[in-house]
Amino acid sequence: MKSLSKVEVKGLEALFYDELISLVSGFTYKKFLTQVINDMNIRQNQSILDFGCGSAMALCNFLTHTKGQIIGLDIGKTMLYRAYKKCKYYKNVKIFKHDIRKKTPFLVDKVFISFVLHGFEPKDREKIINSAYANLKQNGEFCILDYNEFDYYNKPLLFKKLFDHFECPLAVDFINIPIKEILRSVGFSGFYEYYYYRGLVRLLVAKK
């Protein structure tokens, strides 16, 4: 059975991921990501765990905000290679090959996940959320950068065609789920949100 997920980026798309995401975003992604990380309110010496770190675009930004431990997890061979190459000279950055559905021994101040959660089946999303909760210190924050909730079916035809081309069917499911209710059921509370790209994208921060 063919997987519905496109969460693992492979091949040439992985090799040129940074360039492609910049192109698709109309060359706004770098500025957008900088704003997102500013909105995360990272304090000096806080530790951060990045679920699905990809080519380390966020990891490099975290370095300008904290001297604490920064850990990136991913499963993609090419993405990990690019991440290692970018971060190998930074002693406070560690990168590991790891499936984020499985728990790790790390305990950090913030867990970050960027455009990854929507690409998993519902049962796997819950595993990831539980992993994030287990990895956070008390009062730590789970920072979810992903699509906001919106009415996909009432969007213009061109929007839906582009969304379907670049995204997996699981993304349509994701934008319709009550994500805060799922987070509350695990133990998260004290939510706050930031919106980007005319409200289509959201940084949802959930406090442990």
PDB file of C-alpha atoms in Angstrom, residues 8-11 14-15 54-55 74-84 96-98:
ATOM      1  CA  GLU A   8      10.595  12.207   4.551  1.00  0.00           C
ATOM      2  CA  VAL A   9      12.278  14.268   1.850  1.00  0.00           C
ATOM      3  CA  LYS A  10      14.538  12.204  -0.413  1.00  0.00           C
ATOM      4  CA  GLY A  11      16.695  12.360  -3.523  1.00  0.00           C
ATOM      5  CA  ALA A  14      16.541  16.643  -0.220  1.00  0.00           C
ATOM      6  CA  LEU A  15      19.846  17.627  -1.807  1.00  0.00           C
ATOM      7  CA  GLY A  54      16.028  18.437   8.094  1.00  0.00           C
ATOM      8  CA  SER A  55      18.961  20.386   6.678  1.00  0.00           C
ATOM      9  CA  ASP A  74      15.900  13.306  11.564  1.00  0.00           C
ATOM     10  CA  ILE A  75      15.805  10.060   9.575  1.00  0.00           C
ATOM     11  CA  GLY A  76      16.699  11.300   6.087  1.00  0.00           C
ATOM     12  CA  LYS A  77      20.225  10.380   4.998  1.00  0.00           C
ATOM     13  CA  THR A  78      20.724  13.391   2.714  1.00  0.00           C
ATOM     14  CA  MET A  79      19.115  15.823   5.149  1.00  0.00           C
ATOM     15  CA  LEU A  80      21.318  14.557   7.981  1.00  0.00           C
ATOM     16  CA  TYR A  81      24.395  14.950   5.779  1.00  0.00           C
ATOM     17  CA  ARG A  82      23.500  18.589   5.070  1.00  0.00           C
ATOM     18  CA  ALA A  83      22.757  19.232   8.738  1.00  0.00           C
ATOM     19  CA  TYR A  84      26.060  17.708   9.886  1.00  0.00           C
ATOM     20  CA  PHE A  96      21.202  12.201  15.539  1.00  0.00           C
ATOM     21  CA  LYS A  97      19.406   9.816  13.221  1.00  0.00           C
ATOM     22  CA  HIS A  98      16.216   9.048  15.127  1.00  0.00           C
TER      23      HIS A  98
END
